Amino acid sequence: MTISYYRLKLFLLLLYPVSFLSFKKPVICADTINIGNVRCDYLTNPLGIDDTRPCLSWELISRKKGERQIAYQIIVSSDMLKLKNNVGNIWSTGKVISSETNQIRYNGRQLLSGRVYYWKSRVWDGHNHVSNWSNVQHWSMGLLNKNDWKAKWIGLSPIDSITVQDKYIIPTSPLLRKEFTIKKRIIRATLYASALGAYLIYLNGKRVGNQILAPEWTDYSKRVQYQAYNITSMLNSGQNVIGAVLADGWYAGALWSHFYRGRYGFNRRLLAQLQIEYSDGSSDTIVSDKSWKILKDGPVQAASIFDGEIYDERANPRGWKIPRFEDNGWGGVSVDTTIHVSLHAQMDPPIKVVKEVKPIAIFKLKEGQHQKSAYIVDLGQNIAGWVKLTLPYNPGRKLLFQYAEMLNADSTLYTANLRNAKPVDVFIPGKESQINYEPEFTYHGFRYVEILGLSEPPKLDQVTGEVMASSLPVVSSLETSSKDLNKLWKNILWTQQDNMPGIPTDCPQRDERLGWMGDAQIFSQTAIYNMDMESFYKKWLRDIRDEQTEDGRFPNYAPYVTQGFRYYDAPGWADAGVILPWRVYLNYGDTQILKDNFESMCKFIDNILKNNPDLIRTNEVGQDYGDWLNGNTIKEQGYPTTGGSVPKDLFNTAYFAYSTMLLAKDCKILGKKNLFKRYDSLSLAIRVAFDKHFVNSNGIITGNTQAGYALALEFNLVPQKLKHKVVGNMVNAVKAYDYRISTGIHTTEMLMNQLSMNGYSDIAYKLLQSHRFPSWLYSIDQGATTIWERWDGYVKGRGFQDSNMNSFNQPVFGAVGEWMFENILGIRPDEKHPGYHHFFIKPAIGGKLKWAKGSYHSIVGKIGVSWKRSNDGFTYEIDIPVNSTATVILPTEKKITEDGNEVNDVSGVKLISKKDGQTSLLVQSGKYIFKY
C-alpha cells in the first residue's frame, strides 16, 4: 500500500500537532541542479569488480552561477524495483552534509561475489533544495574469494622439458570448446575469464566482448587479471557452445631483454566460469574443466606481440564456434593443478580498437625495389595497431603485411629502427570468395604497410588502420590561431594513445614497448590533461609495487622482465613510485592512492637514505641514466656537443630531495604526524646539502646547464636569496644556445615551466614556436604525426639517427603538453584543494598567438577557457564547473568588465587584487565573459 505525502503529513499532525507543524515536503530543484556522469570506481556500470568499498562519484550540472552542493544522499539496493521505490536495502546514507561529489567510499552491507548492485544519488543545493535522483546505475561484483572459482586452468598437455625449439618457435594457437544445454528462462548470465597467455572467447559463434590481448600485462608470477562479461543476450534456449583461442600474449611471448619465449611460462592456459541465473531462482555454473575439447592446431599458426601473426584460413574448422559441431576428432584438455596465481578483476578500461584510420595514399613500388605485387599503403598517421583488409575477391595466394613508421629515400620501408622486432602479418586464404582479415594477437607501430600477394591493386576503401589502445576517455581539447601548435597538440595526443596498451609504454614499434617509469612520470601531467587516467594509473602503480624489492628499490620499468635486478633504482625513473601517486592525488583528490602506495614509498626513500647517508645521491647500487637524451646526444652539424648534460650526482640528489618532499606531504595529508616530521626534516636536510654542493653564491649551479637550473627551480631547491640570480643564469644558458633547447627528457618541460613562472614566457613561446633544429615544430616540418624519441630522429639532408634507438612514436618530449595547457589556456590544479575543488586559470598570452580555446573535463566537471586579442582589447570566456571555484589571473590592471559591468559588481566574482600588472579574481561556478 502506498501512502501519499499529504495523508502522511495529516497522520503525523494528528499524532504530534506541535512537532510537525514545520514538516515540509522537499523542494525539488530540477531546474537548478542536476546530476550527470555517475560512476563507480571511475567506470560507468562496471562488471565484475573486486573492490569491496568502491568509490562512487557524479558531476553536477546547472545554469545558475555560483551553484554548489551542500549535501548528498546515496541509496544502494540489490533489487531494481526496490531502488525505484527509493529503498536502499544494501546502503542508504541519509542526508549527508558534504560538498563531495567524488571519492565517496561505499560503506554499506558486505558486498557478495557475483551480485549486481543498483544505486542512485541526489544532492541539495546551496539553498537546501533537493535535486531529482540521478539515473539508476549499477555495478557487479567479481569472484571475491578463492573458493568462488570453480573453474580449472586448462590447455594442452604441459611441456615438461623445455627445449631450444620451445624458446624460439611459436606453437600454433589451440582451439577449445564446450557444449552445454539450457532448459530454463534466463534472468542473467555472466562470464568470468582469464588466461596465461592471451585469449579470445566465443559464444554461439559470436565473439564475447571487444577486448584485445586480454587479460593484459601484469607480472604473471604475482597476479593475473580476469574480465567479466554480461552474456545474457548471447545464450540460446537449448544447445549452446563456448569456444576459445589461446595465444602467447605477454605471458609466453618474447619480451625485451628476454628475446626468447617463456619469461613467465610456456604452458598457455584458459580459465572460464559462466554463471547462469534462472527465473525460478536456480542457477547453473559452466566451468573450464576436463570436459572441454581441444584442437592443437588452429588457424593461428603463430602470434607474437613483436613479430606479428600468421593466420591460415585453411586450418580453420568450419562451424567450430557454433553448437552441434562434430568435434569427435578433438582431444581432451589437460587440467593444470599446479597454478596458484592470485586473480584480480580488471579495474581499468580494457584495450580495444578505439579508432579507425583510412589511408591517404597507396602506391606500387617500382620494379627492382621489391616483388611486382608490392604496394605501400600510407595511413597518413603513425598509429599503434594493424590494418584490416576487405577484398571482394580471393587472390588465392598468401598475403604478407609488413609495417614501418617511415620510408627510406627510395620509398621502401624503413625498418632498421625496429631492431629485433619483425612486424609481419601473414594471411593464407582458404576457399572463401571474399577476404576479411585482421590479426587478433599482435600489434605494430606504423604509418606505412607494405602488402604483398595481391592480384589487383588495392583501393583506399579496402584498407583500414585499426588503432589499438586502452579505451580511456579523452577529456581535453586545445585549439589556437597557430596551425603548427594545433598539430603539435594532436601529435601529443596521438602519441599518448599509441602508447597505452594497458601500461604506459615508451614506444609501440620496436622490440621494447615497456612501461619505463621515467618516461611515464615526466609525461604524467600531460597524460592526465588528455585522458581520464585515474583507474589506469591505479592499475600500473600496483604493477610497480609488485616489482619492488624487499629492501625498497623500485624498478626502472614495470612490469619487469629482465633477469636479475640490473634495471632498478635509476634516479628519475624509480622515483615515479613516489611522484605518480602524488600526481593522481593532486588531480583527482584521491587519498586512497596515497594510502595504497604509502608503505612502498617509505621503503624507497629509506633505502636511498641508507645508501647515501651524506644525502648526495650517487646511486652506486642502481642504474644511472641522468637527464636522458640531452643536447649532448644530438648529432647535427653546428649544434653544440657539450654543455647539455647535467651532472648525474646533481640530477640524482635533486630527485632525492623532491621525492622526499612529496612523501612528507603525503604523511601530512594522511595524518601521520611523526613520519611527517621525519621526512620533512630529511627533505630540508637534502635541500641544504644540495645547495652546499651544487649552488654557489653567484647562483651558478654546477655544470651551468639549462637542465641544472630548471631542475633546481622546479624542485624548489634554490635559496630564496639566490633565486633571481639562478633564473638569470638559466635564461643566459638558453641564450648561449642561441635560443635553442639543450635539455633532456626530464628537464625540457621543467625549463618551459620555469621560464614562464619567472617572467620569461616570451622565451618559452620562442622555443615552442621555433622551426629551427632542435624543436617540436622541426619534426612537424619533416612530416611527424607523433612525437619523436629524439630531436634529430630524422634530419633532412642527413637522414636517420642511430637505428638502435630511434622511435618516431615516443611520448616523453610531448610532456610540453603540460606547459601548453597550463600557459596557453592557463588551467592548473591547486595543491591546497586537490581534485579541482578550486583551481587556477592564468593564461600566459604570448608568441604569435591571436586566440586560443580549449577545455579540460576534470573529475568535478568541464573547465572551459578561451581568449582572443584584437584591436579593441582582450576577451576571455571562462566556464567553471558546478561546485568548484577558480582564481582567475589576467595580465592587466586595467578595468575589467563582465556583461558590461565592472567585475566588482558581478555576481559570482570577487576582486582579490590588482598588482604587478595582474588582476586576480575569485570566480564561482558558471560561464563568464571578461573584457578589457
Short mmCIF file of N, CA and C in Angstrom, two decimals, residues 64 138 159 265 333 405 550 583 659 889-890:
data_model
loop_
_atom_site.label_atom_id
_atom_site.label_comp_id
_atom_site.label_asym_id
_atom_site.label_seq_id
_atom_site.Cartn_x
_atom_site.Cartn_y
_atom_site.Cartn_z
N LYS A 64 22.87 27.99 -13.28
CA LYS A 64 22.93 29.07 -12.30
C LYS A 64 24.37 29.31 -11.86
N HIS A 138 24.56 0.87 -11.97
CA HIS A 138 24.79 -0.41 -11.31
C HIS A 138 26.26 -0.79 -11.39
N ILE A 159 54.35 -28.77 -21.12
CA ILE A 159 55.72 -29.01 -21.60
C ILE A 159 56.58 -29.27 -20.38
N GLY A 265 56.30 -18.31 -18.47
CA GLY A 265 55.95 -19.72 -18.63
C GLY A 265 55.67 -20.04 -20.08
N VAL A 333 41.29 -31.87 -22.94
CA VAL A 333 42.20 -30.85 -22.40
C VAL A 333 42.99 -31.43 -21.23
N GLU A 405 57.26 2.78 -39.61
CA GLU A 405 56.87 4.16 -39.29
C GLU A 405 57.26 5.14 -40.38
N GLU A 550 62.58 -6.23 -1.61
CA GLU A 550 62.35 -6.21 -0.16
C GLU A 550 63.06 -5.04 0.51
N ARG A 583 50.71 12.84 -8.27
CA ARG A 583 50.01 13.43 -9.40
C ARG A 583 48.55 12.99 -9.44
N SER A 659 61.40 13.75 -4.19
CA SER A 659 60.60 12.60 -3.77
C SER A 659 60.39 12.60 -2.26
N ILE A 889 43.53 34.77 -13.03
CA ILE A 889 44.56 35.81 -13.02
C ILE A 889 44.76 36.30 -14.44
N LEU A 890 44.41 37.55 -14.68
CA LEU A 890 44.50 38.13 -16.02
C LEU A 890 45.65 39.14 -16.07
#
